[in-house]
Amino acid sequence: MDVPAGLRDVVVTTTELGDVRGAEGFYHYRGYSAIDLARTRTLEDVWFLFVEGRLPDADERREFADHVAALRPLPDEVREVLPAIARAGSKFTPLAGLRTALSLIAAARDLPPVWDATPARRRADALLVSAVTPTILAALHRLRAGLPPLEPRADLSAAANWLYSVTGEIPDENQVSAVQSYLVATVDHGFNASTFTARVVASTGSDVVSAVAAAIGAFVGPLHGGAPDRALDSLDEIGSPDKIDAWARGKVAADDRIMGFGHAVYRTEDPRARMLREIALDLAARGFAPELAEFAVTVEQRIVDVLAELKPGRQLYANVEFYAGVVMEQCGIPRSMFTPTFAASRVIGWTANVLEQAGGGKVIRPAARYVGPPAPLPVPAA
């Protein structure tokens, strides 16, 4: 059976975790609007939703938040090697370092294959991996900058602790709220490349870390999670409003992709971009980089108009990466940590998909159509 390139619109399994309805500009987590959750709920609430299948009550919220906060500290075996991981390479690649550190955690904590593990053990491993991922990423960032890593603070929410661990300062509550909304909005988003990769590995019965490490490998690609900093770099490259049109037309003429615009699923405005635009403007009104937010809105409007003119019928709008970079810049997160911030939330979605996939027993094993020389060819003498 032939399918479209990239498996576009091919249904490969069933899921209870959520869905993306691209034609409507809507996506949800277990039936709840993801944007409504991002506006009204904490990351811990949504984390609980993905693991337990329902939103927590007040007691469950406190218990779960305390439980995952207690999982944030790193094992000594990982602490010892983080400085070497952080120094590796001429360019800082925190997600590559994350893969290495998570693999060591899997060995140090004897994470079993999900095929052999009980549901309770799978859940515990998923929570551990999701809880330590932000700790690892923040520690690698600070070590690379010549600063000591900070111990996670159990008295801070997941979003506040992330900002504290990266910047070294107790964040403003407006910044915490903004980052938390972003984190909630990016926990999951259908069967994207990294999520599908995680499920392929989980389908073999492998351990949670192996599935997450594979997902990270897909995620770091610039066509997937690696775009927030590139979108902000574009704003720097444009520089001023009078250069927007010429810059955008030049990109289209050169057949270059304009980072932060267009989406594989949405044929209308990305709801995450809409929410983040509002957050960016709210932060600007409170004095957080107002010029950047206002310029971003101007650039977005002009580029959408240029794309509509030059690529009629394509319905190309700003996606989540465009305003994600703006909001993170307003919150004091350095650009090298934009994609890691994305990963700090998406790991919750990856592990939830691993848990769901582990409940089945079928290895994901598609086929490929051979288009090489006709077989069998005679083997020439050596």
mmCIF file of C-alpha atoms in Angstrom:
data_model
loop_
_atom_site.group_PDB
_atom_site.id
_atom_site.type_symbol
_atom_site.label_atom_id
_atom_site.label_comp_id
_atom_site.label_asym_id
_atom_site.label_seq_id
_atom_site.Cartn_x
_atom_site.Cartn_y
_atom_site.Cartn_z
ATOM 1 C CA MET A 1 0.000 0.000 0.000
ATOM 2 C CA ASP A 2 1.467 3.347 -1.055
ATOM 3 C CA VAL A 3 1.092 6.349 1.259
ATOM 4 C CA PRO A 4 1.913 10.052 0.833
ATOM 5 C CA ALA A 5 5.450 11.278 1.384
ATOM 6 C CA GLY A 6 6.115 11.997 5.038
ATOM 7 C CA LEU A 7 3.071 9.869 5.997
ATOM 8 C CA ARG A 8 0.985 13.005 5.683
ATOM 9 C CA ASP A 9 -2.554 12.465 7.039
ATOM 10 C CA VAL A 10 -1.940 8.722 7.425
ATOM 11 C CA VAL A 11 -3.531 7.390 10.623
ATOM 12 C CA VAL A 12 -1.072 4.934 12.181
ATOM 13 C CA THR A 13 -2.656 4.247 15.573
ATOM 14 C CA THR A 14 -5.222 5.457 18.082
ATOM 15 C CA THR A 15 -4.521 7.725 21.051
ATOM 16 C CA GLU A 16 -6.375 9.161 24.019
ATOM 17 C CA LEU A 17 -3.783 11.874 24.644
ATOM 18 C CA GLY A 18 -5.046 14.551 22.264
ATOM 19 C CA ASP A 19 -5.469 15.699 18.704
ATOM 20 C CA VAL A 20 -4.671 18.552 16.339
ATOM 21 C CA ARG A 21 -7.433 19.818 14.045
ATOM 22 C CA GLY A 22 -5.431 21.860 11.588
ATOM 23 C CA ALA A 23 -8.276 23.154 9.452
ATOM 24 C CA GLU A 24 -9.922 24.626 12.568
ATOM 25 C CA GLY A 25 -6.762 25.983 14.186
ATOM 26 C CA PHE A 26 -7.476 23.938 17.301
ATOM 27 C CA TYR A 27 -5.742 21.257 19.361
ATOM 28 C CA HIS A 28 -6.546 19.594 22.653
ATOM 29 C CA TYR A 29 -5.202 17.461 25.482
ATOM 30 C CA ARG A 30 -7.534 14.600 26.457
ATOM 31 C CA GLY A 31 -10.513 16.639 25.269
ATOM 32 C CA TYR A 32 -9.542 19.947 26.916
ATOM 33 C CA SER A 33 -8.532 22.878 24.737
ATOM 34 C CA ALA A 34 -4.755 23.087 25.088
ATOM 35 C CA ILE A 35 -4.878 26.877 24.851
ATOM 36 C CA ASP A 36 -7.517 27.097 27.583
ATOM 37 C CA LEU A 37 -5.315 24.911 29.764
ATOM 38 C CA ALA A 38 -2.313 27.098 28.975
ATOM 39 C CA ARG A 39 -4.220 30.186 30.072
ATOM 40 C CA THR A 40 -5.704 28.751 33.274
ATOM 41 C CA ARG A 41 -3.714 25.766 34.566
ATOM 42 C CA THR A 42 -0.231 25.039 35.868
ATOM 43 C CA LEU A 43 2.255 22.798 34.112
ATOM 44 C CA GLU A 44 1.910 20.331 36.980
ATOM 45 C CA ASP A 45 -1.871 20.147 36.430
ATOM 46 C CA VAL A 46 -1.399 19.323 32.752
ATOM 47 C CA TRP A 47 1.401 16.886 33.542
ATOM 48 C CA PHE A 48 -0.999 15.075 35.884
ATOM 49 C CA LEU A 49 -3.626 15.101 33.130
ATOM 50 C CA PHE A 50 -1.287 13.352 30.714
ATOM 51 C CA VAL A 51 -0.186 10.737 33.241
ATOM 52 C CA GLU A 52 -3.461 10.058 35.031
ATOM 53 C CA GLY A 53 -6.015 10.861 32.343
ATOM 54 C CA ARG A 54 -7.851 13.570 34.303
ATOM 55 C CA LEU A 55 -7.194 16.916 35.931
ATOM 56 C CA PRO A 56 -6.257 16.800 39.619
ATOM 57 C CA ASP A 57 -8.310 18.032 42.540
ATOM 58 C CA ALA A 58 -6.708 20.382 45.080
ATOM 59 C CA ASP A 59 -5.152 17.628 47.198
ATOM 60 C CA GLU A 60 -3.894 15.717 44.185
ATOM 61 C CA ARG A 61 -2.418 18.913 42.760
ATOM 62 C CA ARG A 62 -0.319 19.525 45.889
ATOM 63 C CA GLU A 63 0.729 15.902 46.213
ATOM 64 C CA PHE A 64 1.720 15.568 42.567
ATOM 65 C CA ALA A 65 3.618 18.881 42.527
ATOM 66 C CA ASP A 66 5.555 17.834 45.635
ATOM 67 C CA HIS A 67 6.274 14.422 44.162
ATOM 68 C CA VAL A 68 7.697 15.624 40.842
ATOM 69 C CA ALA A 69 9.644 18.432 42.562
ATOM 70 C CA ALA A 70 11.356 15.781 44.692
ATOM 71 C CA LEU A 71 12.458 14.003 41.494
ATOM 72 C CA ARG A 72 14.333 17.040 40.113
ATOM 73 C CA PRO A 73 17.778 16.510 41.791
ATOM 74 C CA LEU A 74 20.300 14.517 39.800
ATOM 75 C CA PRO A 75 22.025 11.286 40.855
ATOM 76 C CA ASP A 76 25.651 11.727 41.903
ATOM 77 C CA GLU A 77 26.825 9.668 38.927
ATOM 78 C CA VAL A 78 25.350 12.265 36.576
ATOM 79 C CA ARG A 79 26.556 15.287 38.546
ATOM 80 C CA GLU A 80 30.131 14.054 38.239
ATOM 81 C CA VAL A 81 30.140 13.912 34.438
ATOM 82 C CA LEU A 82 28.054 16.991 33.631
ATOM 83 C CA PRO A 83 31.096 19.323 33.502
ATOM 84 C CA ALA A 84 32.739 17.118 30.856
ATOM 85 C CA ILE A 85 29.495 16.941 28.869
ATOM 86 C CA ALA A 86 29.108 20.717 29.032
ATOM 87 C CA ARG A 87 32.659 21.303 27.761
ATOM 88 C CA ALA A 88 32.349 18.926 24.809
ATOM 89 C CA GLY A 89 32.556 20.473 21.371
ATOM 90 C CA SER A 90 33.317 23.951 20.133
ATOM 91 C CA LYS A 91 29.613 24.802 20.025
ATOM 92 C CA PHE A 92 27.219 24.401 22.942
ATOM 93 C CA THR A 93 24.639 21.737 22.101
ATOM 94 C CA PRO A 94 22.534 21.256 25.239
ATOM 95 C CA LEU A 95 20.163 18.712 23.727
ATOM 96 C CA ALA A 96 23.064 16.496 22.670
ATOM 97 C CA GLY A 97 24.300 16.744 26.236
ATOM 98 C CA LEU A 98 20.827 15.886 27.474
ATOM 99 C CA ARG A 99 20.839 12.655 25.473
ATOM 100 C CA THR A 100 24.139 11.656 27.060
ATOM 101 C CA ALA A 101 23.083 12.524 30.603
ATOM 102 C CA LEU A 102 19.728 10.779 30.309
ATOM 103 C CA SER A 103 21.458 7.637 29.070
ATOM 104 C CA LEU A 104 23.633 7.691 32.170
ATOM 105 C CA ILE A 105 20.555 8.098 34.361
ATOM 106 C CA ALA A 106 19.028 5.047 32.691
ATOM 107 C CA ALA A 107 22.111 3.056 33.619
ATOM 108 C CA ALA A 108 22.425 4.515 37.131
ATOM 109 C CA ARG A 109 18.765 3.882 37.967
ATOM 110 C CA ASP A 110 18.548 0.526 36.138
ATOM 111 C CA LEU A 111 15.609 1.576 33.979
ATOM 112 C CA PRO A 112 14.101 -1.641 32.592
ATOM 113 C CA PRO A 113 12.576 -2.120 29.155
ATOM 114 C CA VAL A 114 8.928 -1.122 29.214
ATOM 115 C CA TRP A 115 8.162 -4.624 27.933
ATOM 116 C CA ASP A 116 9.373 -6.071 31.240
ATOM 117 C CA ALA A 117 8.166 -3.301 33.544
ATOM 118 C CA THR A 118 4.925 -3.044 35.471
ATOM 119 C CA PRO A 119 2.653 -0.082 34.721
ATOM 120 C CA ALA A 120 3.687 1.457 38.055
ATOM 121 C CA ARG A 121 7.387 1.187 37.149
ATOM 122 C CA ARG A 122 6.786 2.648 33.694
ATOM 123 C CA ARG A 123 4.947 5.586 35.272
ATOM 124 C CA ALA A 124 7.747 6.137 37.793
ATOM 125 C CA ASP A 125 10.389 6.101 35.056
ATOM 126 C CA ALA A 126 8.373 8.515 32.924
ATOM 127 C CA LEU A 127 8.004 10.957 35.814
ATOM 128 C CA LEU A 128 11.709 10.726 36.650
ATOM 129 C CA VAL A 129 12.824 11.413 33.077
ATOM 130 C CA SER A 130 10.450 14.367 32.739
ATOM 131 C CA ALA A 131 11.482 15.822 36.117
ATOM 132 C CA VAL A 132 15.255 15.627 35.624
ATOM 133 C CA THR A 133 15.298 16.868 32.019
ATOM 134 C CA PRO A 134 14.997 20.584 32.966
ATOM 135 C CA THR A 135 17.600 20.112 35.713
ATOM 136 C CA ILE A 136 20.092 18.630 33.259
ATOM 137 C CA LEU A 137 19.511 21.296 30.615
ATOM 138 C CA ALA A 138 19.854 24.198 33.045
ATOM 139 C CA ALA A 139 22.979 22.679 34.634
ATOM 140 C CA LEU A 140 24.652 22.207 31.243
ATOM 141 C CA HIS A 141 23.862 25.809 30.337
ATOM 142 C CA ARG A 142 25.394 27.208 33.510
ATOM 143 C CA LEU A 143 28.443 24.950 33.378
ATOM 144 C CA ARG A 144 29.138 25.985 29.790
ATOM 145 C CA ALA A 145 28.960 29.616 30.919
ATOM 146 C CA GLY A 146 31.456 28.950 33.700
ATOM 147 C CA LEU A 147 28.819 29.098 36.421
ATOM 148 C CA PRO A 148 27.957 26.468 39.031
ATOM 149 C CA PRO A 149 24.675 24.621 38.516
ATOM 150 C CA LEU A 150 21.913 25.512 40.916
ATOM 151 C CA GLU A 151 20.094 22.989 43.028
ATOM 152 C CA PRO A 152 16.422 22.673 42.060
ATOM 153 C CA ARG A 153 14.095 24.427 44.465
ATOM 154 C CA ALA A 154 11.157 22.365 45.656
ATOM 155 C CA ASP A 155 9.390 25.522 46.826
ATOM 156 C CA LEU A 156 9.111 26.778 43.248
ATOM 157 C CA SER A 157 6.702 25.607 40.573
ATOM 158 C CA ALA A 158 8.103 23.788 37.573
ATOM 159 C CA ALA A 159 7.963 26.946 35.446
ATOM 160 C CA ALA A 160 9.471 29.171 38.137
ATOM 161 C CA ASN A 161 12.179 26.634 38.912
ATOM 162 C CA TRP A 162 13.101 26.463 35.221
ATOM 163 C CA LEU A 163 13.603 30.216 35.012
ATOM 164 C CA TYR A 164 15.513 30.258 38.304
ATOM 165 C CA SER A 165 17.747 27.350 37.258
ATOM 166 C CA VAL A 166 18.641 29.009 33.952
ATOM 167 C CA THR A 167 19.013 32.651 35.027
ATOM 168 C CA GLY A 168 20.052 32.272 38.665
ATOM 169 C CA GLU A 169 17.411 34.753 39.781
ATOM 170 C CA ILE A 170 13.971 34.414 41.289
ATOM 171 C CA PRO A 171 11.800 35.381 38.310
ATOM 172 C CA ASP A 172 9.094 38.006 38.160
ATOM 173 C CA GLU A 173 5.636 36.442 38.498
ATOM 174 C CA ASN A 174 4.628 37.852 35.108
ATOM 175 C CA GLN A 175 7.555 36.067 33.506
ATOM 176 C CA VAL A 176 6.677 32.843 35.312
ATOM 177 C CA SER A 177 3.099 33.073 34.069
ATOM 178 C CA ALA A 178 4.273 33.702 30.506
ATOM 179 C CA VAL A 179 6.737 30.811 30.470
ATOM 180 C CA GLN A 180 4.246 28.497 32.129
ATOM 181 C CA SER A 181 1.667 29.223 29.434
ATOM 182 C CA TYR A 182 4.273 28.459 26.794
ATOM 183 C CA LEU A 183 5.319 25.230 28.509
ATOM 184 C CA VAL A 184 1.737 24.015 28.826
ATOM 185 C CA ALA A 185 0.986 24.879 25.202
ATOM 186 C CA THR A 186 3.958 22.840 23.950
ATOM 187 C CA VAL A 187 3.605 19.650 26.006
ATOM 188 C CA ASP A 188 2.139 17.746 23.073
ATOM 189 C CA HIS A 189 1.034 18.372 19.511
ATOM 190 C CA GLY A 190 -0.182 15.306 17.702
ATOM 191 C CA PHE A 191 2.027 12.768 15.962
ATOM 192 C CA ASN A 192 4.870 15.118 15.122
ATOM 193 C CA ALA A 193 8.243 13.671 14.122
ATOM 194 C CA SER A 194 9.731 13.420 17.619
ATOM 195 C CA THR A 195 6.588 11.981 19.208
ATOM 196 C CA PHE A 196 6.265 9.399 16.468
ATOM 197 C CA THR A 197 9.934 8.529 16.911
ATOM 198 C CA ALA A 198 9.411 7.991 20.642
ATOM 199 C CA ARG A 199 6.492 5.673 19.935
ATOM 200 C CA VAL A 200 8.450 3.671 17.355
ATOM 201 C CA VAL A 201 11.168 2.984 19.926
ATOM 202 C CA ALA A 202 8.624 2.270 22.671
ATOM 203 C CA SER A 203 6.877 -0.205 20.352
ATOM 204 C CA THR A 204 10.002 -2.376 20.453
ATOM 205 C CA GLY A 205 9.645 -2.666 24.236
ATOM 206 C CA SER A 206 12.743 -0.561 24.920
ATOM 207 C CA ASP A 207 13.191 1.592 28.038
ATOM 208 C CA VAL A 208 11.761 5.072 28.552
ATOM 209 C CA VAL A 209 15.113 6.852 28.179
ATOM 210 C CA SER A 210 15.890 5.144 24.869
ATOM 211 C CA ALA A 211 12.562 6.346 23.496
ATOM 212 C CA VAL A 212 13.094 9.890 24.778
ATOM 213 C CA ALA A 213 16.694 10.037 23.528
ATOM 214 C CA ALA A 214 15.496 9.033 20.067
ATOM 215 C CA ALA A 215 12.775 11.668 20.228
ATOM 216 C CA ILE A 216 15.387 14.295 21.121
ATOM 217 C CA GLY A 217 17.371 13.297 18.045
ATOM 218 C CA ALA A 218 14.359 14.073 15.865
ATOM 219 C CA PHE A 219 13.472 17.176 17.833
ATOM 220 C CA VAL A 220 16.789 19.005 17.363
ATOM 221 C CA GLY A 221 16.264 19.260 13.624
ATOM 222 C CA PRO A 222 15.690 22.877 12.511
ATOM 223 C CA LEU A 223 12.506 21.806 10.734
ATOM 224 C CA HIS A 224 11.064 20.610 14.034
ATOM 225 C CA GLY A 225 11.954 21.977 17.491
ATOM 226 C CA GLY A 226 15.058 23.910 16.595
ATOM 227 C CA ALA A 227 13.441 27.059 15.218
ATOM 228 C CA PRO A 228 12.627 29.558 18.049
ATOM 229 C CA ASP A 229 16.093 31.087 18.079
ATOM 230 C CA ARG A 230 16.271 31.120 14.287
ATOM 231 C CA ALA A 231 12.987 33.034 14.116
ATOM 232 C CA LEU A 232 14.350 35.648 16.498
ATOM 233 C CA ASP A 233 17.564 35.796 14.493
ATOM 234 C CA SER A 234 15.402 36.756 11.516
ATOM 235 C CA LEU A 235 14.077 39.780 13.414
ATOM 236 C CA ASP A 236 17.663 40.848 14.052
ATOM 237 C CA GLU A 237 18.516 40.325 10.406
ATOM 238 C CA ILE A 238 15.594 42.469 9.245
ATOM 239 C CA GLY A 239 16.485 45.214 11.707
ATOM 240 C CA SER A 240 13.838 47.829 10.947
ATOM 241 C CA PRO A 241 10.276 48.045 9.547
ATOM 242 C CA ASP A 242 11.374 49.558 6.253
ATOM 243 C CA LYS A 243 13.408 46.436 5.417
ATOM 244 C CA ILE A 244 10.711 43.826 6.044
ATOM 245 C CA ASP A 245 9.285 43.571 2.547
ATOM 246 C CA ALA A 246 12.631 43.415 0.770
ATOM 247 C CA TRP A 247 13.889 40.784 3.218
ATOM 248 C CA ALA A 248 10.798 38.603 2.859
ATOM 249 C CA ARG A 249 10.715 38.909 -0.938
ATOM 250 C CA GLY A 250 14.390 38.038 -1.095
ATOM 251 C CA LYS A 251 13.806 34.897 0.948
ATOM 252 C CA VAL A 252 10.962 33.784 -1.298
ATOM 253 C CA ALA A 253 12.923 34.548 -4.461
ATOM 254 C CA ALA A 254 15.841 32.480 -3.169
ATOM 255 C CA ASP A 255 13.445 29.675 -2.195
ATOM 256 C CA ASP A 256 14.648 29.970 1.401
ATOM 257 C CA ARG A 257 12.360 28.983 4.236
ATOM 258 C CA ILE A 258 11.206 31.849 6.456
ATOM 259 C CA MET A 259 11.627 30.393 9.924
ATOM 260 C CA GLY A 260 8.625 30.875 12.180
ATOM 261 C CA PHE A 261 6.063 30.808 9.362
ATOM 262 C CA GLY A 262 3.988 27.980 7.968
ATOM 263 C CA HIS A 263 3.039 24.700 9.612
ATOM 264 C CA ALA A 264 2.677 21.093 8.495
ATOM 265 C CA VAL A 265 -0.840 20.813 9.919
ATOM 266 C CA TYR A 266 -2.429 24.229 10.416
ATOM 267 C CA ARG A 267 -4.178 25.855 7.472
ATOM 268 C CA THR A 268 -5.208 28.798 9.604
ATOM 269 C CA GLU A 269 -3.475 30.798 12.310
ATOM 270 C CA ASP A 270 -1.514 28.640 14.756
ATOM 271 C CA PRO A 271 -3.453 28.973 18.041
ATOM 272 C CA ARG A 272 -0.187 28.839 19.977
ATOM 273 C CA ALA A 273 1.166 31.798 18.024
ATOM 274 C CA ARG A 274 -2.015 33.742 18.702
ATOM 275 C CA MET A 275 -1.737 33.133 22.451
ATOM 276 C CA LEU A 276 1.979 33.911 22.562
ATOM 277 C CA ARG A 277 1.437 37.142 20.626
ATOM 278 C CA GLU A 278 -0.991 38.246 23.323
ATOM 279 C CA ILE A 279 1.475 37.231 26.031
ATOM 280 C CA ALA A 280 4.312 39.098 24.322
ATOM 281 C CA LEU A 281 2.230 42.270 24.079
ATOM 282 C CA ASP A 282 1.132 41.922 27.716
ATOM 283 C CA LEU A 283 4.750 41.580 28.819
ATOM 284 C CA ALA A 284 5.633 44.572 26.653
ATOM 285 C CA ALA A 285 2.943 46.638 28.373
ATOM 286 C CA ARG A 286 4.600 45.710 31.672
ATOM 287 C CA GLY A 287 7.970 46.935 30.477
ATOM 288 C CA PHE A 288 9.560 43.716 29.236
ATOM 289 C CA ALA A 289 11.259 44.478 25.895
ATOM 290 C CA PRO A 290 8.354 46.479 24.435
ATOM 291 C CA GLU A 291 10.247 47.409 21.267
ATOM 292 C CA LEU A 292 10.921 43.758 20.457
ATOM 293 C CA ALA A 293 7.287 42.714 20.838
ATOM 294 C CA GLU A 294 5.960 45.604 18.784
ATOM 295 C CA PHE A 295 8.505 45.008 16.039
ATOM 296 C CA ALA A 296 7.638 41.293 15.976
ATOM 297 C CA VAL A 297 3.952 42.096 15.432
ATOM 298 C CA THR A 298 4.824 44.455 12.578
ATOM 299 C CA VAL A 299 7.100 41.865 10.975
ATOM 300 C CA GLU A 300 4.482 39.149 11.297
ATOM 301 C CA GLN A 301 1.777 41.218 9.619
ATOM 302 C CA ARG A 302 3.975 42.249 6.718
ATOM 303 C CA ILE A 303 5.423 38.786 6.100
ATOM 304 C CA VAL A 304 1.964 37.202 6.118
ATOM 305 C CA ASP A 305 0.889 39.772 3.512
ATOM 306 C CA VAL A 306 3.967 39.168 1.363
ATOM 307 C CA LEU A 307 3.519 35.385 1.526
ATOM 308 C CA ALA A 308 -0.157 35.729 0.610
ATOM 309 C CA GLU A 309 0.859 37.754 -2.439
ATOM 310 C CA LEU A 310 3.767 35.587 -3.581
ATOM 311 C CA LYS A 311 2.368 32.195 -2.574
ATOM 312 C CA PRO A 312 -1.386 32.518 -3.068
ATOM 313 C CA GLY A 313 -3.463 29.729 -1.639
ATOM 314 C CA ARG A 314 -0.703 28.425 0.631
ATOM 315 C CA GLN A 315 -2.212 29.894 3.857
ATOM 316 C CA LEU A 316 1.109 30.623 5.541
ATOM 317 C CA TYR A 317 0.908 32.216 8.977
ATOM 318 C CA ALA A 318 3.176 32.656 11.979
ATOM 319 C CA ASN A 319 3.697 29.433 13.907
ATOM 320 C CA VAL A 320 4.554 28.783 17.538
ATOM 321 C CA GLU A 321 8.287 29.325 17.062
ATOM 322 C CA PHE A 322 7.918 32.927 15.884
ATOM 323 C CA TYR A 323 6.491 34.336 19.104
ATOM 324 C CA ALA A 324 8.045 31.716 21.369
ATOM 325 C CA GLY A 325 11.419 33.326 20.791
ATOM 326 C CA VAL A 326 10.023 36.765 21.559
ATOM 327 C CA VAL A 327 8.430 35.654 24.831
ATOM 328 C CA MET A 328 11.520 33.763 25.972
ATOM 329 C CA GLU A 329 13.704 36.758 25.210
ATOM 330 C CA GLN A 330 11.356 38.929 27.268
ATOM 331 C CA CYS A 331 11.676 36.458 30.143
ATOM 332 C CA GLY A 332 15.481 36.524 30.178
ATOM 333 C CA ILE A 333 16.101 33.103 28.654
ATOM 334 C CA PRO A 334 19.226 33.133 26.447
ATOM 335 C CA ARG A 335 18.780 32.078 22.833
ATOM 336 C CA SER A 336 20.853 28.949 23.245
ATOM 337 C CA MET A 337 18.164 27.789 25.681
ATOM 338 C CA PHE A 338 15.088 28.472 23.534
ATOM 339 C CA THR A 339 14.872 24.975 22.069
ATOM 340 C CA PRO A 340 15.823 23.369 25.418
ATOM 341 C CA THR A 341 12.882 25.234 26.981
ATOM 342 C CA PHE A 342 10.650 23.645 24.354
ATOM 343 C CA ALA A 343 12.150 20.239 25.193
ATOM 344 C CA ALA A 344 11.615 20.789 28.934
ATOM 345 C CA SER A 345 7.865 20.647 28.328
ATOM 346 C CA ARG A 346 7.689 18.304 25.328
ATOM 347 C CA VAL A 347 9.394 15.540 27.331
ATOM 348 C CA ILE A 348 6.138 15.246 29.283
ATOM 349 C CA GLY A 349 4.297 14.552 26.043
ATOM 350 C CA TRP A 350 6.960 12.137 24.821
ATOM 351 C CA THR A 351 6.832 10.078 28.000
ATOM 352 C CA ALA A 352 3.031 10.057 27.992
ATOM 353 C CA ASN A 353 3.143 8.664 24.466
ATOM 354 C CA VAL A 354 5.691 6.075 25.562
ATOM 355 C CA LEU A 355 3.364 4.966 28.359
ATOM 356 C CA GLU A 356 0.442 4.728 25.964
ATOM 357 C CA GLN A 357 2.466 2.828 23.374
ATOM 358 C CA ALA A 358 3.776 0.446 26.028
ATOM 359 C CA GLY A 359 0.206 -0.637 26.665
ATOM 360 C CA GLY A 360 0.102 -2.233 23.211
ATOM 361 C CA GLY A 361 2.145 -5.095 21.858
ATOM 362 C CA LYS A 362 2.732 -4.395 18.193
ATOM 363 C CA VAL A 363 6.114 -3.345 16.828
ATOM 364 C CA ILE A 364 5.843 -0.426 14.386
ATOM 365 C CA ARG A 365 7.290 -1.911 11.206
ATOM 366 C CA PRO A 366 6.347 -0.148 7.946
ATOM 367 C CA ALA A 367 7.639 -1.124 4.522
ATOM 368 C CA ALA A 368 9.568 0.728 1.820
ATOM 369 C CA ARG A 369 9.187 0.461 -1.958
ATOM 370 C CA TYR A 370 12.445 -0.633 -3.554
ATOM 371 C CA VAL A 371 13.441 1.524 -6.563
ATOM 372 C CA GLY A 372 17.055 0.384 -7.136
ATOM 373 C CA PRO A 373 18.434 -1.888 -9.883
ATOM 374 C CA PRO A 374 16.279 -4.927 -10.635
ATOM 375 C CA ALA A 375 17.119 -7.936 -8.506
ATOM 376 C CA PRO A 376 18.703 -10.384 -8.409
ATOM 377 C CA LEU A 377 21.908 -9.163 -10.033
ATOM 378 C CA PRO A 378 24.664 -11.684 -10.678
ATOM 379 C CA VAL A 379 27.484 -11.352 -8.168
ATOM 380 C CA PRO A 380 30.743 -10.679 -10.042
ATOM 381 C CA ALA A 381 33.802 -12.709 -9.230
ATOM 382 C CA ALA A 382 36.103 -11.133 -6.672
#
